[in-house]
Amino acid sequence: MKKISISLFLCLVASLTHAQENTKNYQDAFKLIEVWLDTQKDFENIPSITAVVVKDQKTLWSGAFGKSDLEQQNKAGLSTICSICSMTKSFTAVAIMKLVDKRKLNLDDLVKDILPFYKVKQKFPEGGAVSVRSLLSHSSGLPSNTGHPYFTGPNFLFPSKKEFRSILKNMETESEVGTNVKYSNVGYALLGEIIEQVSGMPYETYLMNEVISPLKMTSTYMEMKTDDHRRAVGYTAINRDGTREPIIKGGYEFKAMKPAMGLWTSIDDLAKYASWQFRLRDASTAEILKPSTIRSMHSLEITGKGYENAWGLGFTVSKGSNGDDWVMHGGTCPGFVSMLQLNATTKMGYAIMINANRSSTFKYLNGIRQILSKVQPIKKKTNTPKVHLDDYTGFYNMNPWNSSVYISTWGEGLVVLQLPENRPKYGMRFFKHIKGDTFRHIKENGELGDEYIFERDEDGKVYRYVEKGNYKNKMNK
């Protein structure tokens, strides 16, 4: 009887949480997110940012900011295509697991038994030979890279398949199999070779036919298409003078390393990829993979030592501070960074793509989540302001002490966000309408604090506010 009662309680809590999520109005939060991302982009001289927020099967919000090509002044859009670099590995892992589902491959099959050209020296034989499972979880002990100069500009020379296979005979493992995480592009290039060997077709053909096309990811392809007007140009890290330089416009070819980093896609297609995973986790029938297979990919396989992440099969996995299960993969290669974060518990997904190096995808996705975390379930209106809140919205000059603040609507009141701000939850202050053009700060304990009094010009438009005797003037962006 106690077990039944506990089960009913957990179901009630889950239902309540789900109901609260469905009764939240994110409109004000997404407006603030757009202002924040656009402003941060300018302060960090980032060419463009595209991002999306998904709730299970629904795209709650998506946005595009900046230019996908600075020289041509092409505006970034939701269809802009960027390299997602190492996020490709998660797609390669899906392709491998499809072969496993079809019983054409076993996770514990040894690489040396599948690929006749695999001649890597097993320096630590006590851990056993390198398996498919160890490649997927980055626990094979293989080197991170081949030794070819593919991360050196301006040409970024990736090895051909022949060069890749040739280098294997001079390679040796660097740790015992299954004992630690060592992120390996070599390992995922080998998984691409395994897909070809087992399926009997080129890696790219198998991936497109068996994974990308069924997901209806129509803006996703392998390698750079220089004639695609939607394609973004990648840019370097920021220079000392604040500028960024374009990566070679003719592009570069990943060649043998395609299974580790070769895909290009749009933010809309990443939303499809996220929703598919949420959908499949709870499904009763297969869709590309078996439901149990995607759940196993999202489950802990190995925890790395030191700074290394914990990995499932093709994804990093972690527990949030509240116990939520997170599944992630990011990507960094010449000119582009990207990140996909899935909360498997709440079925909230977040993705971002930036066409410039040394841009923090974690910072931006964390900032998006921080702003969304301030949204409360919708309540019955108790104190509808007798003013138009939109009258007060806009940028206000804070110089010389800070650049600016942005004031936006937030439910029945206002929110003030300091800009720029790397962690927006610390730069947000909420205000309650008192009377006329007067608002007061709502402290964390609910008490009312400082007073903001807005002033209007002779045309009735708000042009500044006063706080503790100091004036902040409204400004253009």
Short mmCIF file of C-alpha atoms in Angstrom, two decimals:
data_model
loop_
_atom_site.label_atom_id
_atom_site.label_comp_id
_atom_site.label_asym_id
_atom_site.label_seq_id
_atom_site.Cartn_x
_atom_site.Cartn_y
_atom_site.Cartn_z
CA MET A 1 0.00 0.00 0.00
CA LYS A 2 2.88 2.36 0.83
CA LYS A 3 4.43 1.77 -2.62
CA ILE A 4 1.14 2.64 -4.30
CA SER A 5 0.84 5.82 -2.23
CA ILE A 6 4.40 6.92 -3.10
CA SER A 7 3.78 6.22 -6.79
CA LEU A 8 0.60 8.27 -6.73
CA PHE A 9 2.44 11.09 -4.98
CA LEU A 10 5.23 11.11 -7.58
CA CYS A 11 2.69 11.11 -10.41
CA LEU A 12 0.89 14.04 -8.77
CA VAL A 13 4.15 16.01 -8.44
CA ALA A 14 5.10 15.27 -12.04
CA SER A 15 1.65 16.30 -13.25
CA LEU A 16 1.78 19.51 -11.23
CA THR A 17 5.22 20.39 -12.58
CA HIS A 18 4.07 19.72 -16.14
CA ALA A 19 0.96 21.83 -15.59
CA GLN A 20 3.05 24.72 -14.27
CA GLU A 21 5.32 24.55 -17.31
CA ASN A 22 2.30 24.68 -19.60
CA THR A 23 0.87 27.73 -17.80
CA LYS A 24 3.99 29.88 -18.10
CA ASN A 25 4.00 32.83 -20.45
CA TYR A 26 7.49 33.15 -21.87
CA GLN A 27 6.71 36.11 -24.16
CA ASP A 28 8.41 38.75 -21.99
CA ALA A 29 11.37 36.46 -21.30
CA PHE A 30 12.00 35.75 -24.97
CA LYS A 31 11.82 39.45 -25.79
CA LEU A 32 14.50 40.08 -23.15
CA ILE A 33 16.59 37.17 -24.45
CA GLU A 34 16.57 38.72 -27.92
CA VAL A 35 17.76 42.07 -26.56
CA TRP A 36 20.44 40.38 -24.45
CA LEU A 37 21.82 38.20 -27.27
CA ASP A 38 21.82 41.06 -29.77
CA THR A 39 23.62 43.35 -27.32
CA GLN A 40 26.21 40.78 -26.24
CA LYS A 41 26.87 40.05 -29.93
CA ASP A 42 27.79 43.68 -30.49
CA PHE A 43 29.99 44.01 -27.43
CA GLU A 44 31.93 40.86 -28.34
CA ASN A 45 31.98 41.65 -32.07
CA ILE A 46 30.38 38.33 -32.94
CA PRO A 47 29.24 38.17 -36.58
CA SER A 48 26.08 36.15 -35.94
CA ILE A 49 24.22 34.03 -33.42
CA THR A 50 21.33 31.68 -34.11
CA ALA A 51 19.58 29.93 -31.23
CA VAL A 52 16.47 27.91 -30.40
CA VAL A 53 14.48 26.76 -27.35
CA VAL A 54 12.40 23.60 -27.64
CA LYS A 55 9.82 22.14 -25.28
CA ASP A 56 9.39 18.48 -26.29
CA GLN A 57 7.75 18.65 -29.76
CA LYS A 58 7.23 22.41 -29.83
CA THR A 59 9.67 25.18 -30.70
CA LEU A 60 8.99 27.83 -28.07
CA TRP A 61 11.36 30.38 -29.57
CA SER A 62 14.10 30.79 -32.15
CA GLY A 63 16.13 33.79 -33.11
CA ALA A 64 18.87 34.98 -35.44
CA PHE A 65 21.12 37.99 -34.86
CA GLY A 66 23.84 39.68 -36.88
CA LYS A 67 25.42 38.87 -40.23
CA SER A 68 26.26 35.44 -41.60
CA ASP A 69 28.75 37.06 -44.01
CA LEU A 70 30.20 40.44 -43.04
CA GLU A 71 31.69 41.16 -46.45
CA GLN A 72 28.44 40.53 -48.30
CA GLN A 73 26.37 41.93 -45.41
CA ASN A 74 24.13 38.87 -45.48
CA LYS A 75 21.72 38.94 -42.57
CA ALA A 76 21.62 35.80 -40.44
CA GLY A 77 18.31 33.94 -40.36
CA LEU A 78 16.81 30.75 -39.01
CA SER A 79 17.82 29.05 -42.26
CA THR A 80 21.47 30.13 -41.96
CA ILE A 81 23.73 27.10 -42.19
CA CYS A 82 26.79 26.71 -39.98
CA SER A 83 29.31 23.98 -39.36
CA ILE A 84 28.39 22.13 -36.16
CA CYS A 85 31.83 20.58 -36.00
CA SER A 86 32.11 17.93 -33.28
CA MET A 87 28.36 17.78 -32.72
CA THR A 88 28.58 15.59 -35.84
CA LYS A 89 29.84 12.86 -33.52
CA SER A 90 26.41 12.46 -31.97
CA PHE A 91 24.93 11.82 -35.43
CA THR A 92 27.68 9.31 -36.19
CA ALA A 93 26.83 7.60 -32.90
CA VAL A 94 23.15 7.39 -33.93
CA ALA A 95 24.22 5.78 -37.23
CA ILE A 96 26.32 3.21 -35.36
CA MET A 97 23.49 2.42 -32.97
CA LYS A 98 21.17 1.84 -35.90
CA LEU A 99 23.53 -0.90 -37.09
CA VAL A 100 23.48 -2.29 -33.56
CA ASP A 101 19.68 -2.27 -33.55
CA LYS A 102 19.74 -4.17 -36.83
CA ARG A 103 22.13 -6.71 -35.26
CA LYS A 104 24.74 -6.03 -37.86
CA LEU A 105 27.11 -4.81 -35.18
CA ASN A 106 27.70 -5.36 -31.47
CA LEU A 107 28.90 -2.68 -29.07
CA ASP A 108 31.58 -4.99 -27.73
CA ASP A 109 32.91 -5.96 -31.15
CA LEU A 110 36.61 -5.19 -31.44
CA VAL A 111 37.81 -2.66 -33.97
CA LYS A 112 40.70 -4.88 -35.04
CA ASP A 113 38.18 -7.57 -36.01
CA ILE A 114 36.12 -5.18 -38.16
CA LEU A 115 38.74 -3.05 -39.92
CA PRO A 116 41.60 -4.97 -41.54
CA PHE A 117 43.78 -1.81 -41.75
CA TYR A 118 43.50 -1.06 -38.03
CA LYS A 119 47.09 -1.54 -36.81
CA VAL A 120 47.20 0.72 -33.75
CA LYS A 121 49.60 -0.59 -31.10
CA GLN A 122 47.83 -1.61 -27.90
CA LYS A 123 50.24 -0.08 -25.38
CA PHE A 124 48.08 -1.08 -22.39
CA PRO A 125 46.87 -4.62 -23.20
CA GLU A 126 45.63 -5.27 -19.65
CA GLY A 127 42.51 -3.22 -20.44
CA GLY A 128 41.63 -5.30 -23.46
CA ALA A 129 41.34 -4.23 -27.08
CA VAL A 130 39.55 -1.16 -28.40
CA SER A 131 35.83 -1.84 -28.91
CA VAL A 132 32.99 -0.02 -30.64
CA ARG A 133 31.62 0.89 -27.21
CA SER A 134 34.90 2.47 -26.14
CA LEU A 135 35.04 4.55 -29.33
CA LEU A 136 31.51 5.88 -28.73
CA SER A 137 32.28 6.86 -25.12
CA HIS A 138 35.77 8.27 -25.76
CA SER A 139 37.23 5.63 -23.44
CA SER A 140 39.35 3.82 -26.05
CA GLY A 141 42.61 5.42 -25.01
CA LEU A 142 43.27 6.47 -28.60
CA PRO A 143 45.00 9.81 -29.28
CA SER A 144 42.83 12.88 -29.72
CA ASN A 145 44.07 13.62 -33.23
CA THR A 146 46.11 12.11 -36.05
CA GLY A 147 49.05 14.52 -36.02
CA HIS A 148 48.06 16.14 -39.30
CA PRO A 149 47.95 19.99 -39.23
CA TYR A 150 44.20 20.30 -39.73
CA PHE A 151 43.77 22.89 -37.02
CA THR A 152 46.45 25.13 -38.54
CA GLY A 153 45.37 28.01 -40.75
CA PRO A 154 45.06 29.24 -43.30
CA ASN A 155 44.67 25.93 -45.17
CA PHE A 156 43.44 23.49 -42.46
CA LEU A 157 44.79 20.36 -44.14
CA PHE A 158 42.71 17.35 -43.11
CA PRO A 159 43.97 13.85 -43.98
CA SER A 160 42.55 11.87 -46.85
CA LYS A 161 41.18 8.42 -46.11
CA LYS A 162 44.43 6.91 -47.41
CA GLU A 163 46.53 9.20 -45.18
CA PHE A 164 44.32 8.43 -42.18
CA ARG A 165 44.58 4.68 -42.61
CA SER A 166 48.32 4.95 -43.16
CA ILE A 167 48.95 6.85 -39.92
CA LEU A 168 47.24 4.17 -37.83
CA LYS A 169 50.20 1.82 -38.07
CA ASN A 170 52.37 4.45 -36.36
CA MET A 171 49.83 5.15 -33.63
CA GLU A 172 49.53 3.66 -30.14
CA THR A 173 46.97 3.90 -27.39
CA GLU A 174 47.67 6.39 -24.61
CA SER A 175 45.71 4.80 -21.78
CA GLU A 176 44.01 1.58 -20.81
CA VAL A 177 40.68 0.94 -22.53
CA GLY A 178 37.63 1.78 -20.43
CA THR A 179 39.45 3.44 -17.53
CA ASN A 180 39.27 7.12 -18.45
CA VAL A 181 37.82 9.60 -20.92
CA LYS A 182 40.13 10.89 -23.63
CA TYR A 183 38.22 12.83 -26.26
CA SER A 184 39.22 11.36 -29.60
CA ASN A 185 38.55 12.62 -33.11
CA VAL A 186 40.49 9.57 -34.26
CA GLY A 187 37.96 7.32 -32.55
CA TYR A 188 35.02 8.85 -34.39
CA ALA A 189 36.83 8.78 -37.73
CA LEU A 190 37.18 5.03 -37.09
CA LEU A 191 33.45 4.78 -36.37
CA GLY A 192 32.84 6.25 -39.81
CA GLU A 193 35.09 3.56 -41.27
CA ILE A 194 33.13 0.92 -39.34
CA ILE A 195 29.84 2.23 -40.74
CA GLU A 196 31.21 1.85 -44.26
CA GLN A 197 32.60 -1.61 -43.60
CA VAL A 198 29.43 -2.97 -41.99
CA SER A 199 26.78 -1.22 -44.10
CA GLY A 200 28.57 -1.64 -47.41
CA MET A 201 27.97 1.98 -48.41
CA PRO A 202 29.86 5.27 -48.00
CA TYR A 203 29.59 6.84 -44.56
CA GLU A 204 27.92 9.99 -45.86
CA THR A 205 25.36 8.03 -47.88
CA TYR A 206 24.43 5.86 -44.92
CA LEU A 207 24.16 8.82 -42.56
CA MET A 208 21.97 10.82 -44.93
CA ASN A 209 19.71 7.90 -45.88
CA GLU A 210 19.29 6.35 -42.45
CA VAL A 211 19.45 9.33 -40.07
CA ILE A 212 19.30 12.81 -41.63
CA SER A 213 16.56 12.22 -44.24
CA PRO A 214 14.19 10.34 -41.88
CA LEU A 215 14.51 13.26 -39.45
CA LYS A 216 13.49 15.62 -42.29
CA MET A 217 16.58 17.71 -41.63
CA THR A 218 16.46 19.19 -45.11
CA SER A 219 19.08 21.88 -44.44
CA THR A 220 21.72 19.46 -43.18
CA TYR A 221 24.57 18.12 -45.27
CA MET A 222 28.14 16.88 -45.11
CA GLU A 223 31.05 19.16 -45.99
CA MET A 224 30.92 22.79 -47.03
CA LYS A 225 28.80 23.81 -50.03
CA THR A 226 30.37 27.01 -51.30
CA ASP A 227 27.44 27.73 -53.63
CA ASP A 228 24.81 27.70 -50.85
CA HIS A 229 23.82 31.32 -50.18
CA ARG A 230 22.53 30.30 -46.74
CA ARG A 231 25.98 29.20 -45.62
CA ALA A 232 27.68 31.37 -43.01
CA VAL A 233 31.30 32.45 -43.27
CA GLY A 234 33.39 31.45 -40.25
CA TYR A 235 35.56 34.00 -38.44
CA THR A 236 38.58 33.84 -36.15
CA ALA A 237 38.80 34.58 -32.47
CA ILE A 238 38.77 38.27 -31.65
CA ASN A 239 42.04 40.15 -32.19
CA ARG A 240 43.58 42.66 -29.84
CA ASP A 241 42.11 45.52 -31.86
CA GLY A 242 38.62 44.02 -31.53
CA THR A 243 38.40 42.71 -35.08
CA ARG A 244 37.84 39.21 -36.45
CA GLU A 245 39.13 37.81 -39.71
CA PRO A 246 37.27 35.47 -42.06
CA ILE A 247 38.39 31.86 -42.38
CA ILE A 248 39.26 31.00 -45.99
CA LYS A 249 36.10 31.65 -48.00
CA GLY A 250 36.72 28.72 -50.30
CA GLY A 251 36.34 26.53 -47.26
CA TYR A 252 38.13 23.40 -46.17
CA GLU A 253 37.32 19.72 -46.48
CA PHE A 254 37.20 17.41 -43.47
CA LYS A 255 37.93 14.36 -45.64
CA ALA A 256 38.66 11.33 -43.41
CA MET A 257 37.60 13.28 -40.31
CA LYS A 258 34.03 13.87 -41.56
CA PRO A 259 32.46 11.42 -39.08
CA ALA A 260 34.01 13.44 -36.25
CA MET A 261 33.23 16.97 -37.43
CA GLY A 262 31.81 17.23 -40.95
CA LEU A 263 28.14 18.26 -40.71
CA TRP A 264 26.59 21.64 -41.57
CA THR A 265 23.05 22.48 -40.49
CA SER A 266 20.55 25.18 -39.53
CA ILE A 267 19.11 26.00 -36.12
CA ASP A 268 15.68 24.85 -37.30
CA ASP A 269 17.12 21.42 -38.13
CA LEU A 270 18.76 21.18 -34.71
CA ALA A 271 15.32 21.76 -33.20
CA LYS A 272 14.08 18.71 -35.14
CA TYR A 273 17.02 16.68 -33.82
CA ALA A 274 16.22 17.68 -30.24
CA SER A 275 12.48 16.94 -30.53
CA TRP A 276 13.17 13.54 -32.07
CA GLN A 277 15.23 12.52 -29.07
CA PHE A 278 12.56 13.67 -26.61
CA ARG A 279 9.89 11.89 -28.65
CA LEU A 280 11.82 8.65 -28.94
CA ARG A 281 12.72 8.40 -25.26
CA ASP A 282 9.07 7.82 -24.34
CA ALA A 283 7.93 6.05 -27.50
CA SER A 284 6.66 2.48 -27.71
CA THR A 285 7.87 1.89 -31.26
CA ALA A 286 11.12 2.51 -33.10
CA GLU A 287 11.82 5.67 -35.06
CA ILE A 288 15.27 5.37 -36.63
CA LEU A 289 16.36 3.79 -33.33
CA LYS A 290 14.59 1.77 -30.67
CA PRO A 291 13.42 3.83 -27.68
CA SER A 292 15.63 1.76 -25.39
CA THR A 293 18.61 2.55 -27.61
CA ILE A 294 18.35 6.33 -27.33
CA ARG A 295 17.89 5.97 -23.58
CA SER A 296 21.07 3.88 -23.39
CA MET A 297 22.93 6.54 -25.40
CA HIS A 298 21.77 9.12 -22.85
CA SER A 299 22.88 6.97 -19.89
CA LEU A 300 26.21 7.16 -18.07
CA GLU A 301 28.85 4.92 -19.60
CA ILE A 302 32.05 6.31 -18.07
CA THR A 303 33.16 9.22 -15.90
CA GLY A 304 36.43 10.91 -16.77
CA LYS A 305 39.11 11.85 -14.30
CA GLY A 306 39.97 15.48 -13.60
CA TYR A 307 38.33 17.98 -15.92
CA GLU A 308 36.96 15.39 -18.34
CA ASN A 309 33.20 14.99 -18.70
CA ALA A 310 31.02 11.99 -18.05
CA TRP A 311 29.96 10.28 -21.27
CA GLY A 312 27.17 8.11 -22.51
CA LEU A 313 27.30 6.78 -26.07
CA GLY A 314 27.84 9.78 -28.33
CA PHE A 315 26.80 12.41 -25.78
CA THR A 316 28.07 13.92 -22.56
CA VAL A 317 25.71 13.23 -19.67
CA SER A 318 25.36 14.95 -16.32
CA LYS A 319 23.08 15.62 -13.37
CA GLY A 320 21.84 19.13 -12.72
CA SER A 321 21.94 20.62 -9.23
CA ASN A 322 18.25 19.68 -8.86
CA GLY A 323 18.79 16.12 -10.11
CA ASP A 324 17.63 16.68 -13.70
CA ASP A 325 19.31 14.54 -16.36
CA TRP A 326 21.22 16.52 -18.99
CA VAL A 327 22.46 15.30 -22.38
CA MET A 328 24.79 17.48 -24.43
CA HIS A 329 27.22 17.82 -27.28
CA GLY A 330 29.12 20.82 -28.55
CA GLY A 331 31.35 21.61 -31.46
CA THR A 332 34.37 23.78 -32.22
CA CYS A 333 36.30 23.95 -35.47
CA PRO A 334 37.82 26.70 -37.63
CA GLY A 335 35.37 29.61 -37.63
CA PHE A 336 32.43 28.01 -35.83
CA VAL A 337 31.18 26.96 -32.38
CA SER A 338 27.90 25.23 -31.49
CA MET A 339 26.12 23.52 -28.61
CA LEU A 340 23.06 21.32 -28.06
CA GLN A 341 21.76 20.87 -24.51
CA LEU A 342 18.83 18.59 -23.68
CA ASN A 343 17.16 18.36 -20.28
CA ALA A 344 15.85 14.81 -20.51
CA THR A 345 13.80 15.28 -17.34
CA THR A 346 11.82 18.38 -18.34
CA LYS A 347 12.12 17.85 -22.12
CA MET A 348 13.48 21.35 -22.58
CA GLY A 349 16.10 21.66 -25.33
CA TYR A 350 18.49 24.49 -26.17
CA ALA A 351 20.79 24.94 -29.17
CA ILE A 352 23.07 27.68 -30.45
CA MET A 353 25.39 28.24 -33.41
CA ILE A 354 27.95 31.06 -33.74
CA ASN A 355 30.16 31.73 -36.75
CA ALA A 356 33.22 32.87 -34.80
CA ASN A 357 35.80 31.16 -32.63
CA ARG A 358 36.39 31.88 -28.97
CA SER A 359 32.70 32.58 -28.39
CA SER A 360 31.17 30.93 -25.36
CA THR A 361 28.18 28.78 -26.29
CA PHE A 362 27.87 27.73 -22.64
CA LYS A 363 27.59 31.36 -21.52
CA TYR A 364 24.82 32.12 -23.98
CA LEU A 365 22.77 28.99 -23.35
CA ASN A 366 23.20 29.43 -19.59
CA GLY A 367 22.06 33.03 -19.97
CA ILE A 368 18.97 31.99 -21.90
CA ARG A 369 18.10 29.49 -19.19
CA GLN A 370 18.75 32.06 -16.45
CA ILE A 371 16.27 34.50 -17.97
CA LEU A 372 13.68 31.76 -18.51
CA SER A 373 14.12 30.62 -14.89
CA LYS A 374 12.66 33.93 -13.72
CA VAL A 375 9.32 33.20 -15.42
CA GLN A 376 6.57 32.30 -12.96
CA PRO A 377 3.33 30.35 -13.65
CA ILE A 378 0.52 32.56 -14.90
CA LYS A 379 -1.62 33.95 -12.09
CA LYS A 380 -4.95 35.68 -12.17
CA LYS A 381 -4.35 39.40 -12.70
CA THR A 382 -4.63 41.25 -9.41
CA ASN A 383 -3.20 44.67 -10.15
CA THR A 384 -3.41 45.53 -13.84
CA PRO A 385 -1.38 48.72 -14.34
CA LYS A 386 -3.37 51.73 -15.53
CA VAL A 387 -0.47 52.69 -17.80
CA HIS A 388 0.94 51.29 -21.02
CA LEU A 389 4.04 49.40 -19.92
CA ASP A 390 5.48 49.58 -23.42
CA ASP A 391 5.89 53.35 -22.93
CA TYR A 392 8.84 52.65 -20.61
CA THR A 393 10.64 49.98 -22.62
CA GLY A 394 13.98 50.70 -24.28
CA PHE A 395 17.65 51.37 -23.63
CA TYR A 396 18.75 53.92 -21.04
CA ASN A 397 22.23 55.43 -20.83
CA MET A 398 24.25 54.46 -17.76
CA ASN A 399 27.58 56.04 -18.73
CA PRO A 400 30.13 56.60 -17.37
CA TRP A 401 29.44 53.86 -14.83
CA ASN A 402 28.12 51.21 -17.18
CA SER A 403 27.07 51.10 -20.82
CA SER A 404 23.30 50.86 -20.56
CA VAL A 405 20.28 49.11 -19.14
CA TYR A 406 17.32 47.77 -21.05
CA ILE A 407 13.86 48.12 -19.53
CA SER A 408 11.24 45.67 -20.72
CA THR A 409 7.78 44.51 -19.76
CA TRP A 410 7.54 41.58 -17.34
CA GLY A 411 4.04 40.44 -16.52
CA GLU A 412 2.27 43.29 -14.71
CA GLY A 413 5.50 45.19 -14.14
CA LEU A 414 8.91 45.95 -15.59
CA VAL A 415 12.32 44.29 -15.63
CA VAL A 416 15.61 46.18 -15.85
CA LEU A 417 18.59 44.34 -17.35
CA GLN A 418 22.10 45.73 -17.09
CA LEU A 419 24.08 45.49 -20.34
CA PRO A 420 26.45 44.00 -21.19
CA GLU A 421 26.03 41.18 -18.69
CA ASN A 422 27.62 37.73 -18.91
CA ARG A 423 25.25 36.28 -16.30
CA PRO A 424 21.90 37.99 -16.81
CA LYS A 425 20.27 36.59 -13.67
CA TYR A 426 22.57 38.90 -11.70
CA GLY A 427 21.75 41.89 -13.90
CA MET A 428 17.95 41.64 -13.69
CA ARG A 429 15.82 43.74 -11.35
CA PHE A 430 12.02 43.62 -11.25
CA PHE A 431 9.71 46.58 -10.65
CA LYS A 432 6.10 46.99 -9.60
CA HIS A 433 3.87 49.79 -10.82
CA ILE A 434 2.79 52.06 -7.96
CA LYS A 435 1.00 55.00 -9.55
CA GLY A 436 1.32 57.25 -12.55
CA ASP A 437 4.90 56.93 -13.86
CA THR A 438 6.27 55.62 -10.57
CA PHE A 439 7.59 52.07 -10.05
CA ARG A 440 9.38 50.40 -7.13
CA HIS A 441 11.99 47.69 -7.06
CA ILE A 442 10.74 44.29 -5.85
CA LYS A 443 13.39 42.81 -3.57
CA GLU A 444 14.11 39.07 -3.45
CA ASN A 445 12.12 38.80 -0.20
CA GLY A 446 9.12 40.48 -1.87
CA GLU A 447 9.51 43.80 -0.11
CA LEU A 448 9.46 47.03 -2.10
CA GLY A 449 12.69 48.98 -2.46
CA ASP A 450 14.06 51.83 -4.56
CA GLU A 451 11.75 54.06 -6.54
CA TYR A 452 12.01 54.68 -10.28
CA ILE A 453 10.13 57.76 -11.50
CA PHE A 454 9.83 58.13 -15.27
CA GLU A 455 9.47 61.51 -16.91
CA ARG A 456 7.76 62.42 -20.17
CA ASP A 457 8.48 65.11 -22.73
CA GLU A 458 5.97 67.63 -24.04
CA ASP A 459 4.67 65.01 -26.49
CA GLY A 460 3.95 62.60 -23.66
CA LYS A 461 6.78 60.22 -24.49
CA VAL A 462 8.99 58.78 -21.75
CA TYR A 463 12.51 60.12 -22.18
CA ARG A 464 14.25 59.42 -18.86
CA TYR A 465 13.88 58.13 -15.33
CA VAL A 466 15.22 59.30 -12.01
CA GLU A 467 16.61 57.04 -9.29
CA LYS A 468 17.93 58.49 -6.03
CA GLY A 469 18.22 61.91 -7.64
CA ASN A 470 20.18 60.67 -10.68
CA TYR A 471 18.80 60.76 -14.23
CA LYS A 472 19.13 58.06 -16.89
CA ASN A 473 18.21 59.19 -20.38
CA LYS A 474 16.48 57.00 -22.93
CA MET A 475 18.69 56.26 -25.92
CA ASN A 476 18.64 54.59 -29.30
CA LYS A 477 20.07 51.09 -29.51
#
